[in-house]
Coordinates of N, CA and C in Angstrom, one line a residue:
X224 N 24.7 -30.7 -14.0 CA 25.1 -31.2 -12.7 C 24.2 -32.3 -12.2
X225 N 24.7 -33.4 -12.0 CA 24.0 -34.5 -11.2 C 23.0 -34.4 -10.0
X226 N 22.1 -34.7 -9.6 CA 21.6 -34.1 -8.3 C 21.8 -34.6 -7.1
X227 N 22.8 -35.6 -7.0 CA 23.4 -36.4 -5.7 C 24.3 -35.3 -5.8
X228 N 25.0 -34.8 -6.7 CA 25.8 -33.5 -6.2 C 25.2 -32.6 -6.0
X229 N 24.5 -32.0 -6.2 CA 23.4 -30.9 -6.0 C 23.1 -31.0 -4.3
X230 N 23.0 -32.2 -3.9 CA 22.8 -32.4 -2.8 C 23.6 -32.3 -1.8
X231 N 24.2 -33.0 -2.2 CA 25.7 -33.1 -1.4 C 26.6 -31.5 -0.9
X232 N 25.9 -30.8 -2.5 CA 26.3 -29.4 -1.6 C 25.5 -28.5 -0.9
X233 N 24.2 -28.8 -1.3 CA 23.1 -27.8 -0.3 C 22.8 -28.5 1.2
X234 N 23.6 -30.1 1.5 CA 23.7 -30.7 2.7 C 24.4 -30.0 3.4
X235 N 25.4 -29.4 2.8 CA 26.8 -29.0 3.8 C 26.6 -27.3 3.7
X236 N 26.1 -26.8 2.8 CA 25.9 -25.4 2.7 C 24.6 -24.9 3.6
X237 N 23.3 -26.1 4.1 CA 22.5 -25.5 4.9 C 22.8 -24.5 5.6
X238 N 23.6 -24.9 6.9 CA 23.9 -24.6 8.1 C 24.1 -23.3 7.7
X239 N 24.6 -22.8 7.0 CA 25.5 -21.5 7.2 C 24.3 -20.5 5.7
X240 N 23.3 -21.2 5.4 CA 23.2 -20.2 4.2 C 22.3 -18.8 4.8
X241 N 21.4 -19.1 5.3 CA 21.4 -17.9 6.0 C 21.7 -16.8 6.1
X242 N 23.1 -17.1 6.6 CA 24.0 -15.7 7.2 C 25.0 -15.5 5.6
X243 N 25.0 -16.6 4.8 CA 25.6 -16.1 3.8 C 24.8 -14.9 2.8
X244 N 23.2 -15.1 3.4 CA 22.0 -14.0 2.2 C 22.0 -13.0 2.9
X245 N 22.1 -12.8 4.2 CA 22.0 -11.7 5.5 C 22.2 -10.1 4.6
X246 N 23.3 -9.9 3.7 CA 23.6 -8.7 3.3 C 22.6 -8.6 1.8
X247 N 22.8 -9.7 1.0 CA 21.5 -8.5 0.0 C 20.2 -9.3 0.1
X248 N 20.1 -9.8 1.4 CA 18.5 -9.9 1.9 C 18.3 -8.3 2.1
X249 N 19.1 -7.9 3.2 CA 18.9 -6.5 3.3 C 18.8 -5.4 2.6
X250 N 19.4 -5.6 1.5 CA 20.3 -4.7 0.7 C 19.3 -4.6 -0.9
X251 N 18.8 -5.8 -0.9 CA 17.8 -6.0 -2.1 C 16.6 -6.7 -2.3
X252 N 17.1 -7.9 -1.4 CA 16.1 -8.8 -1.8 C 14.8 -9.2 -1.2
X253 N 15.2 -8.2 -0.1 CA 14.0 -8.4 0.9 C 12.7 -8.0 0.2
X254 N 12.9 -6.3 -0.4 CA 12.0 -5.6 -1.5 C 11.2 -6.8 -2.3
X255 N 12.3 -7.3 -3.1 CA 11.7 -8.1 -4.1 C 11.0 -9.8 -4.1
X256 N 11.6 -9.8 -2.6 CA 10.5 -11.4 -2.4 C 9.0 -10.5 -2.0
X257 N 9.1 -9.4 -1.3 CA 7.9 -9.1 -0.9 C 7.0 -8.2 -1.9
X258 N 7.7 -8.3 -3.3 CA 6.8 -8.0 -3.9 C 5.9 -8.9 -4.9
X259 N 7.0 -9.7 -4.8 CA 6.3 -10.6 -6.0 C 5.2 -11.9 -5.1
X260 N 5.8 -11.9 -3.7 CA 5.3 -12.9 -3.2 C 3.7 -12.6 -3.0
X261 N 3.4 -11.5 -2.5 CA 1.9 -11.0 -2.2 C 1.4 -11.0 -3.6
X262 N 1.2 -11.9 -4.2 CA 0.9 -11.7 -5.6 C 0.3 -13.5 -5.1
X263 N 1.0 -14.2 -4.2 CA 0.6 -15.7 -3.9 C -0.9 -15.9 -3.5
X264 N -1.7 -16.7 -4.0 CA -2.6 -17.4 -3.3 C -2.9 -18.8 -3.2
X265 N -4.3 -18.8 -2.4 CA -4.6 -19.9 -2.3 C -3.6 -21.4 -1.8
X266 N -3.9 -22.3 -2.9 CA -2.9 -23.6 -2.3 C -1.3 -23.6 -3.2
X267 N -0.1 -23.1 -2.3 CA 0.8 -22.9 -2.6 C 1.8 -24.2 -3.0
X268 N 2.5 -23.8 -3.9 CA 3.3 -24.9 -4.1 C 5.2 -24.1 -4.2
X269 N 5.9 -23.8 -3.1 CA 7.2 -23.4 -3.1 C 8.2 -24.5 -3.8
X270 N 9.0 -24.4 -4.9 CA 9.5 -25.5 -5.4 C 11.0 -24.9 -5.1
X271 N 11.9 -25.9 -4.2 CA 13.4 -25.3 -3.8 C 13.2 -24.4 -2.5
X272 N 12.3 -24.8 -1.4 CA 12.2 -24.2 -0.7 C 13.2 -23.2 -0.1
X273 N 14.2 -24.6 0.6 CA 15.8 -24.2 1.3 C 14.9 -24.1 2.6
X274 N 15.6 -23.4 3.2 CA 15.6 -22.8 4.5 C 14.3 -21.9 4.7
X275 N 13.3 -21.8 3.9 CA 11.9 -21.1 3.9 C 11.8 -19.3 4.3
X276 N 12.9 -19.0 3.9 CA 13.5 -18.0 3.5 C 12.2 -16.5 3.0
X277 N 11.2 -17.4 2.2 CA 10.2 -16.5 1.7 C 9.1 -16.7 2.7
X278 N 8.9 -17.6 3.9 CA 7.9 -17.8 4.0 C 7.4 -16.7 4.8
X279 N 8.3 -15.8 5.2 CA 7.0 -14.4 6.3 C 6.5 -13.4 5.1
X280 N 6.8 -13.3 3.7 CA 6.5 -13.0 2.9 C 4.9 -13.4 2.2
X281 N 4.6 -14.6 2.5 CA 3.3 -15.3 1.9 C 2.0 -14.6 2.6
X282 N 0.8 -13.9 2.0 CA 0.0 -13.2 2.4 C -1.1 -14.3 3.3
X283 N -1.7 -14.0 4.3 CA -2.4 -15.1 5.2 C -3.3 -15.5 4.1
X284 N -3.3 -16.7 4.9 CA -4.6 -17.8 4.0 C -3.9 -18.9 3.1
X285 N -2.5 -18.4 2.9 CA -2.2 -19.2 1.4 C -2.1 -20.6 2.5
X286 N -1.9 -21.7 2.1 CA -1.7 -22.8 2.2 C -0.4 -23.7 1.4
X287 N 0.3 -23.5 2.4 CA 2.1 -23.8 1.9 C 2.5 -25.0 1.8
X288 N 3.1 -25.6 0.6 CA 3.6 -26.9 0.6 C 5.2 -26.4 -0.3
X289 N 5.9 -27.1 1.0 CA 7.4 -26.7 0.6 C 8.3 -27.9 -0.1
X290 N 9.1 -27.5 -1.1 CA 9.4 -29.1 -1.5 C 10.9 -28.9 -1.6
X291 N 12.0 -29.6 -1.5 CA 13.5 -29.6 -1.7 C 14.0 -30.7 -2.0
X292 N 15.2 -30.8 -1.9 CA 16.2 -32.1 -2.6 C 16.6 -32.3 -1.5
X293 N 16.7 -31.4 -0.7 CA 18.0 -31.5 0.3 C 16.9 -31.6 1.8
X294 N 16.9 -32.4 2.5 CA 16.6 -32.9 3.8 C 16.8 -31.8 4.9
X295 N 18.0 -31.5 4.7 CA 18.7 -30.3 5.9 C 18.0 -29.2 5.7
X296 N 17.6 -28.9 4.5 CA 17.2 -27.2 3.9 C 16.0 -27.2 4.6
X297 N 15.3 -28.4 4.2 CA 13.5 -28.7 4.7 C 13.4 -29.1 6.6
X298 N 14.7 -29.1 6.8 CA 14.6 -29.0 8.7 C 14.4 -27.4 8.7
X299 N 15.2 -26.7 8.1 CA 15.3 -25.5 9.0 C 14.1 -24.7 8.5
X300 N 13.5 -25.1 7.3 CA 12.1 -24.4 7.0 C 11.2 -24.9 7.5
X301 N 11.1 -26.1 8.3 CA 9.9 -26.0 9.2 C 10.3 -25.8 10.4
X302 N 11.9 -25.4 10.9 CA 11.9 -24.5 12.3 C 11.1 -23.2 12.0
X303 N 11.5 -22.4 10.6 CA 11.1 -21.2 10.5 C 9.4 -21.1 10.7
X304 N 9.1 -22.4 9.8 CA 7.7 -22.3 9.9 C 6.8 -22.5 11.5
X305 N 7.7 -22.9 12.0 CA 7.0 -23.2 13.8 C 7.2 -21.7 14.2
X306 N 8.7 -21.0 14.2 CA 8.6 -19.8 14.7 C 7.4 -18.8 14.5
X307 N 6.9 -18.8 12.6 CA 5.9 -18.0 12.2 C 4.3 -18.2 12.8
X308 N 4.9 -19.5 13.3 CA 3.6 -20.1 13.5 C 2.4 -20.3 12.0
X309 N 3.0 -21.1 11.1 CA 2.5 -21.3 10.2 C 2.4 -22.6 9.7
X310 N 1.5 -23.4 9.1 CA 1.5 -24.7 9.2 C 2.4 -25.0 7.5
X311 N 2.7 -26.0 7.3 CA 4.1 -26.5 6.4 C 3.6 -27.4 6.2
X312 N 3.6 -28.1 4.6 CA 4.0 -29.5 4.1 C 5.3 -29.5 3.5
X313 N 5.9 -30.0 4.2 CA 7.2 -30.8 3.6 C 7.1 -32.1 2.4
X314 N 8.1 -31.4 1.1 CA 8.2 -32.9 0.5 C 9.6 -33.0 0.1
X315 N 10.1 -34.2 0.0 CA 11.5 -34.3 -0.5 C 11.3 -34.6 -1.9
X316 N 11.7 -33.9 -3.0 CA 11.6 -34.4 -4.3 C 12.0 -33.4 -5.4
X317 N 12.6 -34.2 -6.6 CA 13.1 -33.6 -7.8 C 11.7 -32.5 -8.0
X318 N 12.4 -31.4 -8.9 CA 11.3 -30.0 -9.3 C 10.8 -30.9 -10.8
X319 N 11.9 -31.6 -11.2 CA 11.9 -32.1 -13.0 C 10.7 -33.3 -13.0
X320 N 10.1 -33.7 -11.8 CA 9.6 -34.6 -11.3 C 8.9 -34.5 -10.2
X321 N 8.0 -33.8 -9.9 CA 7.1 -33.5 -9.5 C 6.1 -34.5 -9.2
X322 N 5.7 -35.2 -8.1 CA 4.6 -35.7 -7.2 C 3.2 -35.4 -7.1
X323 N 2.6 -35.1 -7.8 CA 1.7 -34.0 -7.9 C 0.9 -34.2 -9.2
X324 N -0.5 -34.0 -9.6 CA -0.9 -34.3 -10.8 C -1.5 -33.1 -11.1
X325 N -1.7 -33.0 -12.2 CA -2.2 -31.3 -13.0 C -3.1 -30.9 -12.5
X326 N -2.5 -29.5 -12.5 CA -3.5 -28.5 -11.4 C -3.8 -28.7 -10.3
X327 N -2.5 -28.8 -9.3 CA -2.9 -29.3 -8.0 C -2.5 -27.8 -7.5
X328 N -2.4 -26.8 -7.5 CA -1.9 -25.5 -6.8 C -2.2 -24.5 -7.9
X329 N -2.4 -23.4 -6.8 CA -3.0 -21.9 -7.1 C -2.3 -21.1 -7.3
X330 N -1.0 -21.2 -7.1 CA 0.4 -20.5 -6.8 C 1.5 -21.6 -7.1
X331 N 2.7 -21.5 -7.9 CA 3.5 -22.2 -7.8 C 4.9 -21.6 -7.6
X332 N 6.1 -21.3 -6.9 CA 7.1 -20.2 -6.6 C 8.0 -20.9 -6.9
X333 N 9.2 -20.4 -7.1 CA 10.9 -20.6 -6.7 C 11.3 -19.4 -6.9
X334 N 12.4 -19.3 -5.7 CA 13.1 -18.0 -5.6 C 14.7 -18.4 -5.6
X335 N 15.5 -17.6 -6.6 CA 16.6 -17.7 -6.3 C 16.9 -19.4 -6.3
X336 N 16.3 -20.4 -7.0 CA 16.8 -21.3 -7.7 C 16.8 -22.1 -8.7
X337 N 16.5 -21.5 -9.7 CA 16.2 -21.5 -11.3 C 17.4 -21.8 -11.7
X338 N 18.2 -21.4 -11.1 CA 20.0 -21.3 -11.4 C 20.6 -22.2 -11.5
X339 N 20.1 -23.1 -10.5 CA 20.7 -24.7 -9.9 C 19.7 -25.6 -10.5
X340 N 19.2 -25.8 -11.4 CA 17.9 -26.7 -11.9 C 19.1 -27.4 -13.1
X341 N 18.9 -28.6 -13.0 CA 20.2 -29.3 -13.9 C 19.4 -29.3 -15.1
X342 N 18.2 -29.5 -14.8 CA 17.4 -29.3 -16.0 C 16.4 -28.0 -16.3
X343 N 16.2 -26.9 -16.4 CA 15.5 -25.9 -16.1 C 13.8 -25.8 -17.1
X344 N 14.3 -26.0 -18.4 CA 13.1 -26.6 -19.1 C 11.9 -27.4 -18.7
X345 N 12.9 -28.6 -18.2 CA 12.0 -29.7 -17.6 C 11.1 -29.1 -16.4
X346 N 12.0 -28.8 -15.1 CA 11.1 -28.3 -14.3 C 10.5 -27.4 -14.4
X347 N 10.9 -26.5 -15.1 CA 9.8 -25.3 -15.3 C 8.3 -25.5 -15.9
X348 N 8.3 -26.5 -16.7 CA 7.5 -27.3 -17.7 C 6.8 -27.9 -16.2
X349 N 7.3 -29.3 -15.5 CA 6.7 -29.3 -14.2 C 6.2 -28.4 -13.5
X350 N 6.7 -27.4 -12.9 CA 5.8 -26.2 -12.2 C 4.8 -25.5 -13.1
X351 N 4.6 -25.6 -14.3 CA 3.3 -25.0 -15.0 C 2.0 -26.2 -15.2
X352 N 3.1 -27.3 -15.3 CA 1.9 -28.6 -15.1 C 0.8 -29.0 -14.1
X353 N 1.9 -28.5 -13.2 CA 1.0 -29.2 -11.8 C 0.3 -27.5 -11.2
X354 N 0.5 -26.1 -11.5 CA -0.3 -25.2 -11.8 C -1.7 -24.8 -12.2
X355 N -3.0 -24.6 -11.5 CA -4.1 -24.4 -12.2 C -4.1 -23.3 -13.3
X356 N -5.0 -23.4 -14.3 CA -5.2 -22.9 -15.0 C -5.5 -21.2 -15.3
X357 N -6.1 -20.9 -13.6 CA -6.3 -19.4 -13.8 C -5.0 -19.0 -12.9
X358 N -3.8 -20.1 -12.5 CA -3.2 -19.6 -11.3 C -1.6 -19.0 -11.9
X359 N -0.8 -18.8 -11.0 CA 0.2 -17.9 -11.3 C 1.5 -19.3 -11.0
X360 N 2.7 -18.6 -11.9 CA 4.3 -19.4 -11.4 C 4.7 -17.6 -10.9
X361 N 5.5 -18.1 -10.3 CA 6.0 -16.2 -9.3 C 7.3 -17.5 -9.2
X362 N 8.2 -16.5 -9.9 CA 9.8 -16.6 -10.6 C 10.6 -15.3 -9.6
X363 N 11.9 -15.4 -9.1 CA 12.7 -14.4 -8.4 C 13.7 -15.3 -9.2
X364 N 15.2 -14.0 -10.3 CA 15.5 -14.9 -10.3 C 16.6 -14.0 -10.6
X365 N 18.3 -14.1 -10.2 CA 19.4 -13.6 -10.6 C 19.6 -14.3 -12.4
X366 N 20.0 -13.1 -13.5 CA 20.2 -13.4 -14.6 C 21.3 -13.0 -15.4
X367 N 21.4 -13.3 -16.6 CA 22.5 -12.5 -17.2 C 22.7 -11.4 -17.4
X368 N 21.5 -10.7 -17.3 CA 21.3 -9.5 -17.4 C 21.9 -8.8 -18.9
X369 N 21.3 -7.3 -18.7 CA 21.5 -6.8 -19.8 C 22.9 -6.2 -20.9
X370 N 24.1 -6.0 -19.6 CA 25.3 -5.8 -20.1 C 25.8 -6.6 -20.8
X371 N 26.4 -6.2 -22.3 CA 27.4 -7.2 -22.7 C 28.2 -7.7 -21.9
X372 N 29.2 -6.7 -21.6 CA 30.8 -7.1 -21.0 C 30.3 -7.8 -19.7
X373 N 29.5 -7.6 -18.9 CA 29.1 -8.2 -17.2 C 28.6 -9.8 -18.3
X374 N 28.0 -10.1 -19.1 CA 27.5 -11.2 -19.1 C 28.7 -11.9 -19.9
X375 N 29.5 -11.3 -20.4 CA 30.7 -12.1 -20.3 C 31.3 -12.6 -19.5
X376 N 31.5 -11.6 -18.2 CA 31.9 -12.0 -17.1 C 31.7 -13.2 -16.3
X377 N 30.1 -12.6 -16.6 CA 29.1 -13.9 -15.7 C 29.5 -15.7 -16.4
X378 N 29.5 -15.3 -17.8 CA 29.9 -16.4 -18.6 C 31.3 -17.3 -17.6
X379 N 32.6 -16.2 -17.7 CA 33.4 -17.0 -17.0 C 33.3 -17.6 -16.0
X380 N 32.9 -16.5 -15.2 CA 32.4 -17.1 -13.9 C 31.7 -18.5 -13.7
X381 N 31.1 -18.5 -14.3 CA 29.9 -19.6 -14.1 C 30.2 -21.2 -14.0
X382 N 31.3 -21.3 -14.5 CA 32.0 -23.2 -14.1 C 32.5 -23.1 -12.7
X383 N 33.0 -22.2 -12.4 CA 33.5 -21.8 -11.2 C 31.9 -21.7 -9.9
X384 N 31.2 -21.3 -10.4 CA 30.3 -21.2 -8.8 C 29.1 -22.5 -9.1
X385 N 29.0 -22.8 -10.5 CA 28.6 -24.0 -10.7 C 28.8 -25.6 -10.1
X386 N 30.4 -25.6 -9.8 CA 31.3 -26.8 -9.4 C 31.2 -25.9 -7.5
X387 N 31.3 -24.7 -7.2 CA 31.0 -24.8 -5.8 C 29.6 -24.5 -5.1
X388 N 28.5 -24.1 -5.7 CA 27.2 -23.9 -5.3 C 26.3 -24.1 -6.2
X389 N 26.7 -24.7 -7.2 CA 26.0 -25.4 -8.2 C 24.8 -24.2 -9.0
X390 N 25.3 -23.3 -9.1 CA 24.9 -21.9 -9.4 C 25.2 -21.2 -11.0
X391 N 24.1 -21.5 -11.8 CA 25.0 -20.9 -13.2 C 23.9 -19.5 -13.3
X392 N 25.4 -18.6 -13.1 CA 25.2 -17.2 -12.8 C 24.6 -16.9 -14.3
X393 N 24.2 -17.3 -16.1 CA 24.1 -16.6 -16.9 C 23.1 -16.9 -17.5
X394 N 21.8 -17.7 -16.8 CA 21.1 -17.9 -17.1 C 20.1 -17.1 -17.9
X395 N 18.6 -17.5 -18.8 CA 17.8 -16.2 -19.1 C 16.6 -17.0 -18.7
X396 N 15.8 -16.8 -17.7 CA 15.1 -17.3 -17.4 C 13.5 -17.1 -17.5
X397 N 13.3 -15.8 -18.0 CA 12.4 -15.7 -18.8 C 12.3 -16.5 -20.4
X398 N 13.5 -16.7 -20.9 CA 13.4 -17.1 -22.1 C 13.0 -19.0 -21.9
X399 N 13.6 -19.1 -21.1 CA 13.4 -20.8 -20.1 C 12.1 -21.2 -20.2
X400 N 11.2 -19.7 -19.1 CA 10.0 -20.2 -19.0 C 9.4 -20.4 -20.0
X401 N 9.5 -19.5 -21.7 CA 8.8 -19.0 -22.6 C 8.9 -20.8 -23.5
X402 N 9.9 -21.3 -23.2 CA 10.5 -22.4 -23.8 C 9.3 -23.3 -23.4
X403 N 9.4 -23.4 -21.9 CA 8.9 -24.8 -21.0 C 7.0 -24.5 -21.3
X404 N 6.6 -23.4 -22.2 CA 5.4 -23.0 -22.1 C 4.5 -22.3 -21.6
X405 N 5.3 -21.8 -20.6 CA 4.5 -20.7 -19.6 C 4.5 -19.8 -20.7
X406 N 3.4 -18.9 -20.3 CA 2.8 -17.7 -20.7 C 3.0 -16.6 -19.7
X407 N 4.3 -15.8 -20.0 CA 4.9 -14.7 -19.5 C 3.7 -13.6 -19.6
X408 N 3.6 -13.2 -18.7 CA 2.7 -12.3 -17.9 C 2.9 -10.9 -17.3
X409 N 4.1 -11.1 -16.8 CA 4.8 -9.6 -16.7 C 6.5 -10.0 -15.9
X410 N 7.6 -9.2 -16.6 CA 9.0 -9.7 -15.9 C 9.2 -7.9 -15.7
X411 N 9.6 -7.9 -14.2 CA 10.0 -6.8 -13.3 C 12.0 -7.1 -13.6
X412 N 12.5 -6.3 -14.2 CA 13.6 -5.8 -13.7 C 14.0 -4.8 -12.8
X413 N 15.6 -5.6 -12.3 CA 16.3 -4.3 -11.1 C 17.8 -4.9 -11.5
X414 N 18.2 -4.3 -10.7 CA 19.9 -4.1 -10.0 C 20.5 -4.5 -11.8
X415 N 20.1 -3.2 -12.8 CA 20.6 -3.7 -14.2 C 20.1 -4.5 -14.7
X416 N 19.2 -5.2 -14.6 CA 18.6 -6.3 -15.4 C 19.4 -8.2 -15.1
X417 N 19.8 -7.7 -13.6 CA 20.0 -9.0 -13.2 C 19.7 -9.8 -12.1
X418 N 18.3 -8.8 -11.8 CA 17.6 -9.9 -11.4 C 16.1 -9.7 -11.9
X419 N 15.3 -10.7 -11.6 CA 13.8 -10.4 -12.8 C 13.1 -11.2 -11.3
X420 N 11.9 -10.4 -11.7 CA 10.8 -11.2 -11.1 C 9.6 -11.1 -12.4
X421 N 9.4 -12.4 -12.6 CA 8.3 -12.7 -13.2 C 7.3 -13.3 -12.9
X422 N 6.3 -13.3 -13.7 CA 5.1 -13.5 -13.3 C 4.5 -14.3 -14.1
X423 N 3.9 -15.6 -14.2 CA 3.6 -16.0 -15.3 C 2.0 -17.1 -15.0
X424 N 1.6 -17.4 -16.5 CA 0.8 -19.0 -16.1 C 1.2 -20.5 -17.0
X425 N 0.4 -21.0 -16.4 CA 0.6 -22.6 -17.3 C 0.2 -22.5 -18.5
X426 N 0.6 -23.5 -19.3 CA 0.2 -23.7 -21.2 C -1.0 -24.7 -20.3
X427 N -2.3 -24.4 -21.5 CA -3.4 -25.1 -21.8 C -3.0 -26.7 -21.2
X428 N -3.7 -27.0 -20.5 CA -3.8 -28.5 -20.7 C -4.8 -29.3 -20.8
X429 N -3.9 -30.2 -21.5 CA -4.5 -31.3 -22.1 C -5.4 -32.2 -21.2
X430 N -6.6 -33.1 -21.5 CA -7.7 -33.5 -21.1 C -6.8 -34.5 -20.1
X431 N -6.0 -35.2 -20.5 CA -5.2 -36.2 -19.8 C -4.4 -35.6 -18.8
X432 N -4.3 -36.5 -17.8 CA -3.5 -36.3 -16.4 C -2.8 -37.5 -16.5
X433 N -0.8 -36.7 -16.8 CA -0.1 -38.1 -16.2 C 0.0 -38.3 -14.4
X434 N 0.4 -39.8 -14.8 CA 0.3 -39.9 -12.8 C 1.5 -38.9 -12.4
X435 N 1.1 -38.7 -11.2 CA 2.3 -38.1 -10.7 C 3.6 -38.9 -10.1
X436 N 4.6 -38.3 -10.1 CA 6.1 -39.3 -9.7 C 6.1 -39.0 -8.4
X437 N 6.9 -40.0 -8.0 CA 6.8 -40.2 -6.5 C 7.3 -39.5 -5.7
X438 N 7.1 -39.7 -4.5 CA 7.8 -38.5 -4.1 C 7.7 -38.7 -2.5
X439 N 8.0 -37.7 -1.0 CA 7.6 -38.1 0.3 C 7.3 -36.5 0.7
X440 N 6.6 -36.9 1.5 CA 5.7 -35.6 2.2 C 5.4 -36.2 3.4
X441 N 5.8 -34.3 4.8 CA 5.4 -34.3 6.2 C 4.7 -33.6 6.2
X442 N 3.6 -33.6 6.9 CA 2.6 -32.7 7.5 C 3.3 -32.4 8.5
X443 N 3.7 -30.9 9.0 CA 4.1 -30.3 10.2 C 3.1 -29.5 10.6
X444 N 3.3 -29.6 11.9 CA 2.1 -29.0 12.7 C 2.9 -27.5 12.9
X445 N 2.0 -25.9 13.1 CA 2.2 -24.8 13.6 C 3.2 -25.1 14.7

């Protein structure tokens, strides 16, 4: 998926996404941001913010820099973040392309958008780059899970929520990370093995630092 489309639908799907998570925020996922997230420290790097959805989740102290594609997603996560009263860096920018040079964060997250990554390799490979070396990636992530017949399902499904939420329901995103070089650390299954929280770190790096790609960033105040 192109990311001017990518955009184009998380522009118009802001407003309402919210109330569209409302039932298995409740129902599951609340559990599971709050478990993997107290696992965050120090200087955070949220990649696919949205709507900052995780952020009452983040244990005090960390130091949050939120990043998105989408403009509208990164308004309403720093209304969230004024309500929390918690201070926010906003940046607008690709995850595949990252702003940032190696080892700039102690923490690097996405929740619930691994799915929508047109390239998942790439960024994932980015989020362990720009990762320090003793620090953690914290993965939340719906997968194909472990059923045959449901991941055939999910198979069909998947051009279908692809082309409307840009969402490929059959992902393996453990196997992603193991690809892009992370060093899998520990993966939490639930609801059947379709959704994972993992835990992971960066591959060794190398002596050299590329520059980082460009990118825009707000300081918002509490």
């Amino acid at each position: 998926m192109e990311l001017d489309h990518l955009r184009r639908i998380y522009r118009d799907y802001a407003p309402g996404y919210d109330d569209s998570m409302r039932l298995s925020e409740r129902l599951l996922l609340d559990r599971c941001r709050r478990e993997l997230l107290q696992k965050a420290r120090g200087d955070v790097l949220e990649v696919a913010i949205g709507t900052g959805i995780d952020l009452p989740y983040y244990p005090t102290g960390c130091r949050i820099t939120g990043l998105d594609l989408v403009p509208e997603m990164l308004a309403l996560a720093a209304a969230r973040a004024r309500t929390l009263k918690l201070p926010l860096c906003q940046v607008i920018a690709d995850v595949a392309q990252l702003p940032y040079p190696n080892g700039s964060f102690d923490t690097v997250v996405t929740t619930l958008a691994a799915c929508t990554f047109p390239d998942p390799i790439a960024a994932l490979r980015e989020m362990g780059r720009v990762c320090r070396e003793d620090g953690r990636v914290l993965l939340l992530e719906h997968v194909r899970g472990n059923s045959a017949l449901f991941g055939r399902i999910l198979d069909w499904l998947t051009p279908y929520t692809v082309a409307s939420i840009g969402c490929n329901l059959n992902r393996d995103t453990a196997a992603n990370a193991a690809i892009a070089g992370l060093r899998i650390m520990a993966v939490r299954a639930s609801f059947g093995g379709l959704l994972v929280q993992i835990e992971a770190q960066p591959a060794q790096k190398s002596q050299d630092t590329p520059a980082a790609h460009p990118g825009r960033s707000v300081e918002l105040a509490a």
